Every structure is written in structure tokens, then in C-alpha cells.
PDB file of C-alpha atoms in Angstrom:
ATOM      1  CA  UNK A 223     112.330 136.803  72.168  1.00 65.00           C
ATOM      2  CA  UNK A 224     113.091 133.360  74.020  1.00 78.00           C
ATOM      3  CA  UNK A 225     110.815 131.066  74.037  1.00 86.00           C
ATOM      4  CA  UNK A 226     109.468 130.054  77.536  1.00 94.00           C
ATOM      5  CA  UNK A 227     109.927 126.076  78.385  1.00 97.00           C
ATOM      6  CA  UNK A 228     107.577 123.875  77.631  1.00 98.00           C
ATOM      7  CA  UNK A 229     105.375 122.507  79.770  1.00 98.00           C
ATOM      8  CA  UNK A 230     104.043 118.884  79.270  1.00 98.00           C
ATOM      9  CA  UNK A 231     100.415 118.682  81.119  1.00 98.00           C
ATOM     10  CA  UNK A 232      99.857 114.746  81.373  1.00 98.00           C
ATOM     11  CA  UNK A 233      95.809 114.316  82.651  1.00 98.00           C
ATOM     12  CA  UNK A 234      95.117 110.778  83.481  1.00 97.00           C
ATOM     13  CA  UNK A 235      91.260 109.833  82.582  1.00 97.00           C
ATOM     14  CA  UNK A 236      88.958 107.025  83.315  1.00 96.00           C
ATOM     15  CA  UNK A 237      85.315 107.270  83.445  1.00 96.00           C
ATOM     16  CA  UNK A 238      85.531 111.230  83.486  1.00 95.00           C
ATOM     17  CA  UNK A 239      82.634 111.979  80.531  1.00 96.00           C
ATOM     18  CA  UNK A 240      81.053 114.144  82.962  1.00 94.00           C
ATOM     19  CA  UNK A 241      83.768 116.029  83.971  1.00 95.00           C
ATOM     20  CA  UNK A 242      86.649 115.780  80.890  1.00 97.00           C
ATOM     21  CA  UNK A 243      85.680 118.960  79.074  1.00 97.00           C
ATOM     22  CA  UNK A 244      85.871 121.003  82.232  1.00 96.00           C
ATOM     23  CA  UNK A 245      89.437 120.172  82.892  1.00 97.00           C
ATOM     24  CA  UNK A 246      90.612 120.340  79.051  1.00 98.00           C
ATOM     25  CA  UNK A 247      89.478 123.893  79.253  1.00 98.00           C
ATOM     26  CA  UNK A 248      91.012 124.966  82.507  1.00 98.00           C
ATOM     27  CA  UNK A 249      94.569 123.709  80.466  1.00 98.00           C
ATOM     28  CA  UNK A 250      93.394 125.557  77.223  1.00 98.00           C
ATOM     29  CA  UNK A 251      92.547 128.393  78.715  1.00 97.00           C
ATOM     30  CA  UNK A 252      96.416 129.204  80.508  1.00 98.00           C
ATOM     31  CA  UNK A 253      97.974 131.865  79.240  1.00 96.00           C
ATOM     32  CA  UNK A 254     101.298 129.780  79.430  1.00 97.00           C
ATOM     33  CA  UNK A 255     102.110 130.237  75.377  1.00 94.00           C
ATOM     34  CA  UNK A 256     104.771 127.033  75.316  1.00 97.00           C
ATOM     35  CA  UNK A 257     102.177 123.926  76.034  1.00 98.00           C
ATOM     36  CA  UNK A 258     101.825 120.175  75.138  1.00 98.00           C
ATOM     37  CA  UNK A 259      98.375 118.340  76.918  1.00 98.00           C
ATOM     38  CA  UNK A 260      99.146 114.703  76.813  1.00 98.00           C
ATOM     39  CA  UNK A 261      95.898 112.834  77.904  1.00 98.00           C
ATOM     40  CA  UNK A 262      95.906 109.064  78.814  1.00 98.00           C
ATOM     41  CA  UNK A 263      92.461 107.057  78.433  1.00 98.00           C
ATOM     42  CA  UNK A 264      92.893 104.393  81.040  1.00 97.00           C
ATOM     43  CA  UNK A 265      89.739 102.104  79.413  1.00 96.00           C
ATOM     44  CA  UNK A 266      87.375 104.473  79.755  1.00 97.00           C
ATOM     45  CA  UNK A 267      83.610 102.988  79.127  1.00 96.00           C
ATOM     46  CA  UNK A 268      81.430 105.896  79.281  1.00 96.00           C
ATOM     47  CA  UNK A 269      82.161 107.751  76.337  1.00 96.00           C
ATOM     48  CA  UNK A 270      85.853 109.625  77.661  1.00 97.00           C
ATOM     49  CA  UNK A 271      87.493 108.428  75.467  1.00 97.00           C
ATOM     50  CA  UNK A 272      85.041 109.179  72.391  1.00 97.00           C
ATOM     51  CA  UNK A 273      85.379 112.933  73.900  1.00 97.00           C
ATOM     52  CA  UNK A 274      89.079 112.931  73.679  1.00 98.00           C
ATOM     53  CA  UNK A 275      89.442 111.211  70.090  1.00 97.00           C
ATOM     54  CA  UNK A 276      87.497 114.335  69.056  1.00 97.00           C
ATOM     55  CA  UNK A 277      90.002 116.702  70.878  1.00 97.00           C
ATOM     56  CA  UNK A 278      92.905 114.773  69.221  1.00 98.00           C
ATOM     57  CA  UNK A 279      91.237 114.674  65.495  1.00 97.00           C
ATOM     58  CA  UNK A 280      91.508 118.386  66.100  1.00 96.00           C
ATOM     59  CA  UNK A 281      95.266 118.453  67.172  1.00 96.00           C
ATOM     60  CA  UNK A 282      94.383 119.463  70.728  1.00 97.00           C
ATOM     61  CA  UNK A 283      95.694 116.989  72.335  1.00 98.00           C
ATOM     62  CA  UNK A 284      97.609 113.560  72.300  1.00 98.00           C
ATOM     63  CA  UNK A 285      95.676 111.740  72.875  1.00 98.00           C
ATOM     64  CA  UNK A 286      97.546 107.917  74.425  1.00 98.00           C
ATOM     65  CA  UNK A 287      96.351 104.908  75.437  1.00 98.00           C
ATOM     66  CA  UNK A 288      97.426 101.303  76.730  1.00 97.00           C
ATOM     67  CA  UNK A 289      97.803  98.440  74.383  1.00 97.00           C
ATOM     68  CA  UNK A 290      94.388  96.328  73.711  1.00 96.00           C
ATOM     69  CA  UNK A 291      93.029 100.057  75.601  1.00 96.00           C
ATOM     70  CA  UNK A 292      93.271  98.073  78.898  1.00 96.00           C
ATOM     71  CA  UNK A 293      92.555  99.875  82.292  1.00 95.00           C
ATOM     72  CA  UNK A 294      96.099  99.427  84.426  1.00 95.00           C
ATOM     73  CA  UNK A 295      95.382 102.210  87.197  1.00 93.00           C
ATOM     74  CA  UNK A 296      95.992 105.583  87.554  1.00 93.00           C
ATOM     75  CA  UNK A 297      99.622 105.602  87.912  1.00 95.00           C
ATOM     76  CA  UNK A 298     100.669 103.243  85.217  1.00 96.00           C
ATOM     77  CA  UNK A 299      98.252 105.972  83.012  1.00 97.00           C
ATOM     78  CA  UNK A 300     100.642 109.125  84.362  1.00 97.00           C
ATOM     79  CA  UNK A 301     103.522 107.367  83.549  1.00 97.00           C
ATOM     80  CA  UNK A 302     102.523 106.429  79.994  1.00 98.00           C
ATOM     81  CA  UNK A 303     102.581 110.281  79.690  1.00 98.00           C
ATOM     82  CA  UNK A 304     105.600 110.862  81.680  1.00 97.00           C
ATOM     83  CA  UNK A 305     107.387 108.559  79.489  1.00 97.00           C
ATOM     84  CA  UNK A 306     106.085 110.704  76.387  1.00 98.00           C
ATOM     85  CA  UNK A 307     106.265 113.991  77.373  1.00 98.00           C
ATOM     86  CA  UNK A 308     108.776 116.138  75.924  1.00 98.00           C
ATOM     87  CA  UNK A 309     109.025 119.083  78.487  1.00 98.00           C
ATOM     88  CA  UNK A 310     111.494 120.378  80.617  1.00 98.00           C
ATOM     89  CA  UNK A 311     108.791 121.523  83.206  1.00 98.00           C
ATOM     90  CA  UNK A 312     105.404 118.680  84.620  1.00 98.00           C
ATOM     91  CA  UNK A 313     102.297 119.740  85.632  1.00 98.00           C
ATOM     92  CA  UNK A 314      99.498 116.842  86.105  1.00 97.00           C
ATOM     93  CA  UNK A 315      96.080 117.140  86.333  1.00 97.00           C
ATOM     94  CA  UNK A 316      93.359 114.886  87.418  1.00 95.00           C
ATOM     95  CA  UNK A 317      90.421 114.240  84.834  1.00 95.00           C
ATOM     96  CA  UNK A 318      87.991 115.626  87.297  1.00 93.00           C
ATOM     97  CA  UNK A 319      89.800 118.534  88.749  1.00 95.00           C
ATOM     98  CA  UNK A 320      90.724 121.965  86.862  1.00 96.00           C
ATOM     99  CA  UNK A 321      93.391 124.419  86.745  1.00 97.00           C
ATOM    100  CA  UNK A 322      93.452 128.092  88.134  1.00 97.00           C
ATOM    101  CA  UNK A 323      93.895 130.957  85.846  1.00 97.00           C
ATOM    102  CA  UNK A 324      97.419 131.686  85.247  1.00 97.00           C
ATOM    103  CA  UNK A 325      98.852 128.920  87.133  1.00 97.00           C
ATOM    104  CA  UNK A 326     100.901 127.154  84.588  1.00 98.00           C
ATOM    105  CA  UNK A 327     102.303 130.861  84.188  1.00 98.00           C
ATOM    106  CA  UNK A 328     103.316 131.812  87.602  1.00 98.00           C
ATOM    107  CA  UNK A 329     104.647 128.909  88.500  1.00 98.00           C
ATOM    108  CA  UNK A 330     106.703 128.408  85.789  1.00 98.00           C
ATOM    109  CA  UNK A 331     107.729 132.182  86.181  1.00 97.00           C
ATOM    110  CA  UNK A 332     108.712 131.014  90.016  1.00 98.00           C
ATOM    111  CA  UNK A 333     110.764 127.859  88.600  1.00 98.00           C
ATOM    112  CA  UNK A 334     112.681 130.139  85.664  1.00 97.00           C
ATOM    113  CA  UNK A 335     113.708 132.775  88.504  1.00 97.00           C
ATOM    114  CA  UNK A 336     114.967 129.622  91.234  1.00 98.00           C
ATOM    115  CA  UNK A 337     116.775 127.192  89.466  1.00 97.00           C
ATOM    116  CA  UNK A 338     117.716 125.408  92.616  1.00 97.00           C
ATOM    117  CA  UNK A 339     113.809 124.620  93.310  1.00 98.00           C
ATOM    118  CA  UNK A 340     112.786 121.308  91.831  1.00 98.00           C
ATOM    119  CA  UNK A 341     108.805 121.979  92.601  1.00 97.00           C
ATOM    120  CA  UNK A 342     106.565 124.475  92.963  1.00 97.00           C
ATOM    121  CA  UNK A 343     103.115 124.042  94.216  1.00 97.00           C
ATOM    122  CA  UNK A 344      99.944 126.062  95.256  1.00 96.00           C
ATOM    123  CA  UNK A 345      97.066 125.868  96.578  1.00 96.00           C
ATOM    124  CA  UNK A 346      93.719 123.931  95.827  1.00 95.00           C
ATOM    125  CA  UNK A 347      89.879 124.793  96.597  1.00 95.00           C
ATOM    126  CA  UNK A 348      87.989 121.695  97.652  1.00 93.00           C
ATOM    127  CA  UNK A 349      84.942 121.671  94.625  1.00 93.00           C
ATOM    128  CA  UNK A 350      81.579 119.531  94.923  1.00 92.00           C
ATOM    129  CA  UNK A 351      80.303 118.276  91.524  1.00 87.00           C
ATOM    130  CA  UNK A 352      78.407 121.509  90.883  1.00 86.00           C
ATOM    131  CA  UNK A 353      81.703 123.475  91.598  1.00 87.00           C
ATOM    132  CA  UNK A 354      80.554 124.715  94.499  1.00 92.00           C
ATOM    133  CA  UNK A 355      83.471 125.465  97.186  1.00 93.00           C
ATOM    134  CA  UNK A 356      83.974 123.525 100.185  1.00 94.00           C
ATOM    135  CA  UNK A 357      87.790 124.015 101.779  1.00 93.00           C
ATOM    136  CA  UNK A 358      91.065 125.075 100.885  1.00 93.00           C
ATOM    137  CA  UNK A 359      93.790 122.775 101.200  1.00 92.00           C
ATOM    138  CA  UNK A 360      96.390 123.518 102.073  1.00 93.00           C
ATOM    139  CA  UNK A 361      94.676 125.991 104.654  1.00 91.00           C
ATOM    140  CA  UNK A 362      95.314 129.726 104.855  1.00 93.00           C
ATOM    141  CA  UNK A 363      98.874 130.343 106.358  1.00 94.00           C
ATOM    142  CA  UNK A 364     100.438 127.680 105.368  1.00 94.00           C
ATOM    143  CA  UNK A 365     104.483 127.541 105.002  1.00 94.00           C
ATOM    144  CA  UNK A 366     106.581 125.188 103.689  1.00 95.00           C
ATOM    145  CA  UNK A 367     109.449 123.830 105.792  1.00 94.00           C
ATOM    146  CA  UNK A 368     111.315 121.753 102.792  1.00 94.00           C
ATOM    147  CA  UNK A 369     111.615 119.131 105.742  1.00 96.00           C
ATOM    148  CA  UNK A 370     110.233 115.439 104.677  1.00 97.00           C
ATOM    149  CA  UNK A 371     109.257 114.632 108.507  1.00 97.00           C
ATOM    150  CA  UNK A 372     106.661 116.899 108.192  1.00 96.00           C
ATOM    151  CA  UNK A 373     104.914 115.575 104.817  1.00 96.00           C
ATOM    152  CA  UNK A 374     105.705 111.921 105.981  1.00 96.00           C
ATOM    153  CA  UNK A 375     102.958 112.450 109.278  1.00 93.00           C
ATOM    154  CA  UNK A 376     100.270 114.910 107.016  1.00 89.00           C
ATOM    155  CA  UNK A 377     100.042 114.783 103.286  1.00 86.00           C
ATOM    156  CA  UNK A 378      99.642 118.705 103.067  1.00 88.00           C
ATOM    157  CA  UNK A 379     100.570 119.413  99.676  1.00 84.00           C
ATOM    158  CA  UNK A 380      97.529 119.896  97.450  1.00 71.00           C
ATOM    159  CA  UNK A 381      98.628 117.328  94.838  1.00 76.00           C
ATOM    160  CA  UNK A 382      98.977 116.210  91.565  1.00 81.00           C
ATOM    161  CA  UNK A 383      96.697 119.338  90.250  1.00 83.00           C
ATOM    162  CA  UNK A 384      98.791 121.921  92.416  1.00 93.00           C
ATOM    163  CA  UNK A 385     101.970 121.529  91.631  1.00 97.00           C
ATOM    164  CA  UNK A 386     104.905 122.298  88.586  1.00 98.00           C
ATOM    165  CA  UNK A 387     108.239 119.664  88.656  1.00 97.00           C
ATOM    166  CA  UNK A 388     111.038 119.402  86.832  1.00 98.00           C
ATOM    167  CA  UNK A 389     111.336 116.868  84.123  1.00 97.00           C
ATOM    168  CA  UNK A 390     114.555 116.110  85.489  1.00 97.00           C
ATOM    169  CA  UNK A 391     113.337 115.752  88.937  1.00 97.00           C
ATOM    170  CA  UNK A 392     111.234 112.739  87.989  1.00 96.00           C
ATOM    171  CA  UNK A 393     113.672 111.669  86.114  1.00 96.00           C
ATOM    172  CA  UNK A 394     116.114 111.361  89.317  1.00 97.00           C
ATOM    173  CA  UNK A 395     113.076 110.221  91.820  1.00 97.00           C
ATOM    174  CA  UNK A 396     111.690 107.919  89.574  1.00 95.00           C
ATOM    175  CA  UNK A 397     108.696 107.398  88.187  1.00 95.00           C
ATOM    176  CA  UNK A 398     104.562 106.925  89.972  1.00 95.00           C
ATOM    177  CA  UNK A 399     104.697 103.279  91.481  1.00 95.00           C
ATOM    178  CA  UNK A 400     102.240 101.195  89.791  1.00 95.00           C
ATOM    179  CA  UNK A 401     102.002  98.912  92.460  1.00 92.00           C
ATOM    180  CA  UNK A 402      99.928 101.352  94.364  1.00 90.00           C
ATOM    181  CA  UNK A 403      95.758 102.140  93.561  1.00 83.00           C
ATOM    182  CA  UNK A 404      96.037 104.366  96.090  1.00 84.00           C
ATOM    183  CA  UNK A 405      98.300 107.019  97.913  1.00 88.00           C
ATOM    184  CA  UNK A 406     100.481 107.573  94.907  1.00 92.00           C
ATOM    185  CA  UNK A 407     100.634 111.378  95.150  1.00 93.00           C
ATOM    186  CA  UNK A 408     101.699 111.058  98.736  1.00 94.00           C
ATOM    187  CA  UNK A 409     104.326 108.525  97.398  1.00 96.00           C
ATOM    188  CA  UNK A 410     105.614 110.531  94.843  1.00 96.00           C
ATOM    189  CA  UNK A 411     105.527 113.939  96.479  1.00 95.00           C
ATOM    190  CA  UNK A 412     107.597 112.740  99.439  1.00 97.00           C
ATOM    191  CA  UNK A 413     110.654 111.283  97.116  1.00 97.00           C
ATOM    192  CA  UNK A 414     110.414 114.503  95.230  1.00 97.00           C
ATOM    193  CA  UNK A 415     110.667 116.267  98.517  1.00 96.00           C
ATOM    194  CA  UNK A 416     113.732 114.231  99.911  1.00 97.00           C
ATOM    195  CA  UNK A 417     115.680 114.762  96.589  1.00 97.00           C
ATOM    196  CA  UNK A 418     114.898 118.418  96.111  1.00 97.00           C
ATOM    197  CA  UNK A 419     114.136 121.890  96.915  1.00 97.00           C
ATOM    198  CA  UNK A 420     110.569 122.630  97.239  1.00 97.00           C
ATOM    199  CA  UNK A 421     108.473 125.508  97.465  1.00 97.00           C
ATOM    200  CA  UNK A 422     104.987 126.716  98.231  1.00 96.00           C
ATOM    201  CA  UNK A 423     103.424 130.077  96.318  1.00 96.00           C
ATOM    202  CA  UNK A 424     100.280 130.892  98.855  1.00 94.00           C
ATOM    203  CA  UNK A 425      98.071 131.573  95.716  1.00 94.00           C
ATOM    204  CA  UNK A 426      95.082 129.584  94.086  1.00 96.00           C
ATOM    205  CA  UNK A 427      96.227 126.741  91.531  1.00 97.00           C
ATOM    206  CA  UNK A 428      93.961 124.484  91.067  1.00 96.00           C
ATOM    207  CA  UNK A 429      90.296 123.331  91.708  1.00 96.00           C
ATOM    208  CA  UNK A 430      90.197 119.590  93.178  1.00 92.00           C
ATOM    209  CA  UNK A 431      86.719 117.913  92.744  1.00 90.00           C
ATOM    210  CA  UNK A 432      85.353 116.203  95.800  1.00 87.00           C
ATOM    211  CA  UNK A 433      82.501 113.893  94.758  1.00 74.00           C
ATOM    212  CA  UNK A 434      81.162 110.380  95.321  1.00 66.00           C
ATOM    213  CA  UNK A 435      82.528 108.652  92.519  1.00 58.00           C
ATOM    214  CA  UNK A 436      86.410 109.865  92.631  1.00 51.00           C
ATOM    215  CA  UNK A 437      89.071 108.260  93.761  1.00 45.00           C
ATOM    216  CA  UNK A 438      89.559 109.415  97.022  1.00 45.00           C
ATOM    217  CA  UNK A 439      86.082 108.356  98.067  1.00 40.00           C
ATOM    218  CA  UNK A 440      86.433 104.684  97.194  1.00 50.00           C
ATOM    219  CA  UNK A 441      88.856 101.952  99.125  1.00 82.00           C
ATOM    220  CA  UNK A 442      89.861 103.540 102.237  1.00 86.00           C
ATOM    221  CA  UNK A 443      91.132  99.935 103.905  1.00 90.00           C
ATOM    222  CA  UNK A 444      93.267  99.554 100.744  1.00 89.00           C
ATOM    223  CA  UNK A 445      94.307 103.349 100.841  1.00 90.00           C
ATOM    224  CA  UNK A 446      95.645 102.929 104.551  1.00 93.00           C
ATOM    225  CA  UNK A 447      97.218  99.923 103.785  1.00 94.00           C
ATOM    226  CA  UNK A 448      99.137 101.254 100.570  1.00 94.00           C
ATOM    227  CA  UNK A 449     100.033 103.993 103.362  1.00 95.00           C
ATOM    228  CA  UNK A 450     101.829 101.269 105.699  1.00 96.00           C
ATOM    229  CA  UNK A 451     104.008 100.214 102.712  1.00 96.00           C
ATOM    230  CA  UNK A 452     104.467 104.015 101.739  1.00 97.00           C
ATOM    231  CA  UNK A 453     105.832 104.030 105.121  1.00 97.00           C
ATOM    232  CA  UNK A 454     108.278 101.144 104.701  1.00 97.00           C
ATOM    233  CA  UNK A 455     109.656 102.747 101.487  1.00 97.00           C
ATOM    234  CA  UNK A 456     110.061 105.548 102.956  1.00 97.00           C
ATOM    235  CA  UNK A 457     111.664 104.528 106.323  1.00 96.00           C
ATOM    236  CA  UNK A 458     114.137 102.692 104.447  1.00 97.00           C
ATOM    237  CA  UNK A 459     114.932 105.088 102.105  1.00 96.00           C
ATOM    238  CA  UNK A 460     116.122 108.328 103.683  1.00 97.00           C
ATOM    239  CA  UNK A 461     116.512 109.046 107.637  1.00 97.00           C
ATOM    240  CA  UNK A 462     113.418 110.299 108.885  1.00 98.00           C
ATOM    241  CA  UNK A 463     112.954 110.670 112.745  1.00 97.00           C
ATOM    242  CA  UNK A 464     111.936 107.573 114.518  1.00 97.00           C
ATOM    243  CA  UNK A 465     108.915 109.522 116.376  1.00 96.00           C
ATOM    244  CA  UNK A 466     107.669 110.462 113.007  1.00 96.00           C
ATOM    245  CA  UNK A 467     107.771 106.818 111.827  1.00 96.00           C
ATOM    246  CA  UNK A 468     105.938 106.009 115.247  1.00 96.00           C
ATOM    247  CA  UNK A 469     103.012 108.709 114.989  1.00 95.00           C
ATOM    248  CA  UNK A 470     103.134 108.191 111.071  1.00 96.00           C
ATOM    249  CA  UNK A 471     101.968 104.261 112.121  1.00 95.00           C
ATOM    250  CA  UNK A 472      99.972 105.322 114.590  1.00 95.00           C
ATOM    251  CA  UNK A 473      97.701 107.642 112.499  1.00 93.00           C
ATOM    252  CA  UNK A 474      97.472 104.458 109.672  1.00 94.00           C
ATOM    253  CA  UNK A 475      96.590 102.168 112.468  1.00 94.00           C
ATOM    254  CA  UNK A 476      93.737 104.455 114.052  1.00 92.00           C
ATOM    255  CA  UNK A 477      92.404 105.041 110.066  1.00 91.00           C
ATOM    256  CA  UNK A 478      92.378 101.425 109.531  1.00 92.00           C
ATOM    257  CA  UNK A 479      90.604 100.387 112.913  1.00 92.00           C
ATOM    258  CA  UNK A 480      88.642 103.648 112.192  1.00 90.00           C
ATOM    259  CA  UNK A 481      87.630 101.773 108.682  1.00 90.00           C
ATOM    260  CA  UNK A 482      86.399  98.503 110.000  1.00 91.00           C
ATOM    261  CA  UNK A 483      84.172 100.411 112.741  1.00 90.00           C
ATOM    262  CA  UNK A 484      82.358 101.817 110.444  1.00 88.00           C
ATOM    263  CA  UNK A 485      81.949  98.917 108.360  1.00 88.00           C
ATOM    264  CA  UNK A 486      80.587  96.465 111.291  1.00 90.00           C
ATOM    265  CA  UNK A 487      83.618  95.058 111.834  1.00 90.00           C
ATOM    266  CA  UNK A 488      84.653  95.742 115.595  1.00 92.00           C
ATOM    267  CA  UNK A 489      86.387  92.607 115.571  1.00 94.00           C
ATOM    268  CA  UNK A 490      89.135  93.728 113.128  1.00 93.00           C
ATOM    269  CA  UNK A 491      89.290  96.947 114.018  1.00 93.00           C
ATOM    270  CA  UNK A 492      89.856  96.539 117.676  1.00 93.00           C
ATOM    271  CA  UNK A 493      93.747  95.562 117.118  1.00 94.00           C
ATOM    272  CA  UNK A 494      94.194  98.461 115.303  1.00 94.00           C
ATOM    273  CA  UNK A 495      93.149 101.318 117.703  1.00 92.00           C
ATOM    274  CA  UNK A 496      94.877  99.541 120.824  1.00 92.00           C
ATOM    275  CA  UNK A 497      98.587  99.363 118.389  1.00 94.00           C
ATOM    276  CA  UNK A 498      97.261 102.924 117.385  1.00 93.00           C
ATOM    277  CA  UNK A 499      96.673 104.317 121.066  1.00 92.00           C
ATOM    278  CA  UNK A 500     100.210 102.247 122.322  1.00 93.00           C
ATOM    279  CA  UNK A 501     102.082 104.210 119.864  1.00 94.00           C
ATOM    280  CA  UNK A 502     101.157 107.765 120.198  1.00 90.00           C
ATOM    281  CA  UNK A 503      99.073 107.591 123.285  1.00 87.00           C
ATOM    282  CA  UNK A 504      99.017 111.811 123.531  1.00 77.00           C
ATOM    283  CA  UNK A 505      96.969 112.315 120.537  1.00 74.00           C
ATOM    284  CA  UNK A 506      95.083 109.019 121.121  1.00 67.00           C
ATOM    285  CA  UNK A 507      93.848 110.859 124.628  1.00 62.00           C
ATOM    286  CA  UNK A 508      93.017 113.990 122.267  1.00 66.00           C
ATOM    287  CA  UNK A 509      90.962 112.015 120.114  1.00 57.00           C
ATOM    288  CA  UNK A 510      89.043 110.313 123.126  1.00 53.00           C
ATOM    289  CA  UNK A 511      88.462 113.648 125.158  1.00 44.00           C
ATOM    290  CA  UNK A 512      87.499 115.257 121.715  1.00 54.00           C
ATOM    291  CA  UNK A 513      90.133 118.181 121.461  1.00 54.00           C
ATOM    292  CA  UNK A 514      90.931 116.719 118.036  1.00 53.00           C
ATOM    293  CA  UNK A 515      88.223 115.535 115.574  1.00 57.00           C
ATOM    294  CA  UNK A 516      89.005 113.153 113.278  1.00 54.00           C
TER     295      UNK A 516
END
């Protein structure tokens, strides 16, 4: 019987006591048979990384860590395991979120049956800390286009826990940019997207953990403003449509301005919803007249 490829799941951890074991046993608990779980302690104080030494004593994991266990960010941690990992196939998972049952299956099923498809990804339920469901993203219905323009204006994609890439694919697109604290996944899913075939399977494949203390919640000004040099990268690198470039600033500007209002700062954010309203002024007339929340 051939043996299935193997599948390298790299989970990047820092700070995640609370939530580690969870994730470890959405990945133990695929029925994928072919499996390595590479996990990367990014300085973790609050007993992660005791947790994971325990899981490695027991040859669960690898268990991988910077030199002098220094804290470097999220993406240098994902490429420590990238650099390590010895499968053909990628799936990454954050320390907080979990995998769907079956999903390392089926989506390595999708990738064995279309070799031309580079990455496959699903979709995620929105979690609170109790587990608890919130939102799907993406939303019910949604299609994939393959076309960049589209990803470039709306990060859709439920990413990094939704997804299985090629080895080779990363290989070719490069690795996470370390550069970035924020907006990585964005980063990294649009290169994939401009170099390959991609697909969406409109079933459940992972479960991504909104609470107060993740990422997501934490540095929005820095966030948008990773997203303006995302945007540079990105313009330069492959020929996406000037309007999307234009509403793609627009919606960084409005977040920005949108940032600094709610911190106090009118002053600052003033500049940054006029540039915003001068450079899509349609949806900036939505947003006023409220037919578009935001």
C-alpha cells in the first residue's frame, strides 16, 4: 500500500499555556496516518514551553526553539519550522486555534487528486475562549476566483489554520517575512496566490480563537501600517489593477484614521479619512450614509 505524503504541521507558540493542549490534540487526533508536528517555543514565560518539553520527552513532537530561547516574532518562529520540516505537503496552525476533524485528510486527498493546485484551504469558525462559536469566515457561499485582485482589497482566506501548501510552493514564494509583527498571513497568502493555483473546499477546517489576548486583538496602528508596505510589495511585484491598489489604500487609510479616533487622537486621524474618502469616495459615501458598517 503507498504511503500517503507527509505532512509537516509547524504550530508557532508564545504564551499559549492556556490554550497549547487544545491545539496539540486537534493535530493528534487527524486521522491523516503520515504526520510530523513541529512546534516552535518563541520565549514562552508562562509555562508553554514546560508543556511542550513534556510532549517532546514523549516523542510527540519536536519540539524547536531559538538560540539563547529568545522571542523573535511569530514569523521568524514558522520559519524555524519551515526550514525543518521534512514534508512534501504544510499545514500551520496557530497555538491558540485547533484543527477540524479530518482536515489534514481531505485536503491532502484534494491536493493528491490536483497536482496543478499549490493550496488548498477551508473554512474556519470564529471561537471565543470558551469555544463558543461566533462567525464563519470565510462566510457561507463563498467561491474562489484564483484572481490576486480580489485577496489584495479583502483578506478572505481563513488563514494559517485553514489551509494545506505545497512544500515546494514555499519553497518558490519564499519564506514568512520577519520584518512584519503583523499581517503576515495576508503577506504570504497573496504571493502563494500569484505563483499558484489555489482552491477553496466549502467544508469546516479549522477553529480560529478570537480572544483578548491574541494577536489579532493587539496593535491595530502597526497592523495597518505593515498593510501599506504589504501593499508596496505587492504593487511592485506582480500587475495588479490600479483601482485595486487605489481602494486597497483607501481601506488602510480609513482603518488607520479609524485607529487614532478611537484612541483620542482626532488630530492624526483626520489626514487619514480625508486621503481615505479622496481615493474611493463611493464607499466612503456608504460608510457615511451607513449602508456599509465598518
Amino acid at each position: 500500500m503507498e504511503t500517503p505524503p507527509l505532512i509537516s504541521v509547524i504550530i508557532p507558540a508564545f504564551n499559549r499555556a492556556s490554550y497549547i493542549g487544545e491545539a496539540l490534540a486537534s493535530v493528534f487526533n487527524q486521522d491523516y496516518p503520515n504526520t510530523e508536528v513541529l512546534v516552535v517555543d518563541d520565549g514562552s514565560s508562562d509555562g508553554t514551553y514546560e508543556i511542550l518539553k513534556e510532549h517532546h520527552d514523549l516523542g510527540a513532537i519536536k519540539l524547536l526553539t531559538h538560540p539563547g530561547r529568545a522571542n523573535r516574532g511569530q514569523s521568524a518562529a514558522l520559519n524555524l519550522g519551515l526550514r525543518e520540516a521534512k514534508g512534501d505537503l504544510v499545514a500551520i496552525l496557530d497555538s491558540d486555534d485547533m484543527f477540524a476533524q479530518g482536515k489534514l485528510q481531505h485536503q491532502a486527498r484534494f491536493l493528491k487528486s490536483n497536482p496543478d493546485v499549490g493550496m488548498v484551504y477551508g473554512q474556519g469558525h470564529a471561537v471565543d475562549a470558551s469555544g463558543a462559536f461566533l462567525f464563519e469566515v470565510p462566510a457561507n457561499g463563498h467561491t474562489e476566483t484564483g484572481d490576486p485582485n480580489f485577496l489584495l482589497l479583502d483578506c478572505y482566506m481563513a488563514l494559517p489554520g485553514g489551509a494545506l501548501i505545497r512544500k515546494s510552493v514555499l519553497e518558490k514564494v519564499g519564506f514568512f517575512e520577519e520584518a512584519f509583527r503583523a499581517g503576515q498571513d495576508h503577506d504570504m497568502a497573496l504571493r502563494i496566490m500569484e505563483a499558484t493555483k489555489t482552491v477553496y473546499l466549502p467544508e469546516l477546517a479549522f477553529y480560529y480563537r478570537k480572544h483578548g489576548d491574541s494577536i489579532s486583538a493587539k496593535g491595530l496602528e502597526r497592523r495597518w501600517k505593515t498593510g501599506m508596505e504589504i501593499l508596496d510589495r505587492a504593487r511592485l511585484r506582480y500587475p495588479y489593477r490600479s483601482s485595486t491598489i487605489r481602494k486597497r489604500k483607501a481601506v488602510l487609510h480609513f482603518r488607520l484614521g479609524q485607529t487614532y479616533w478611537r484612541d483620542g487622537c482626532k488630530a492624526k486621524a483626520l489626514p487619514h479619512l480625508f486621503v481615505s474618502g479622496a481615493l474611493d469616495p463611493v464607499r466612503a459615501l456608504s460608510v457615511v450614509f451607513g449602508r456599509e458598517r465598518v
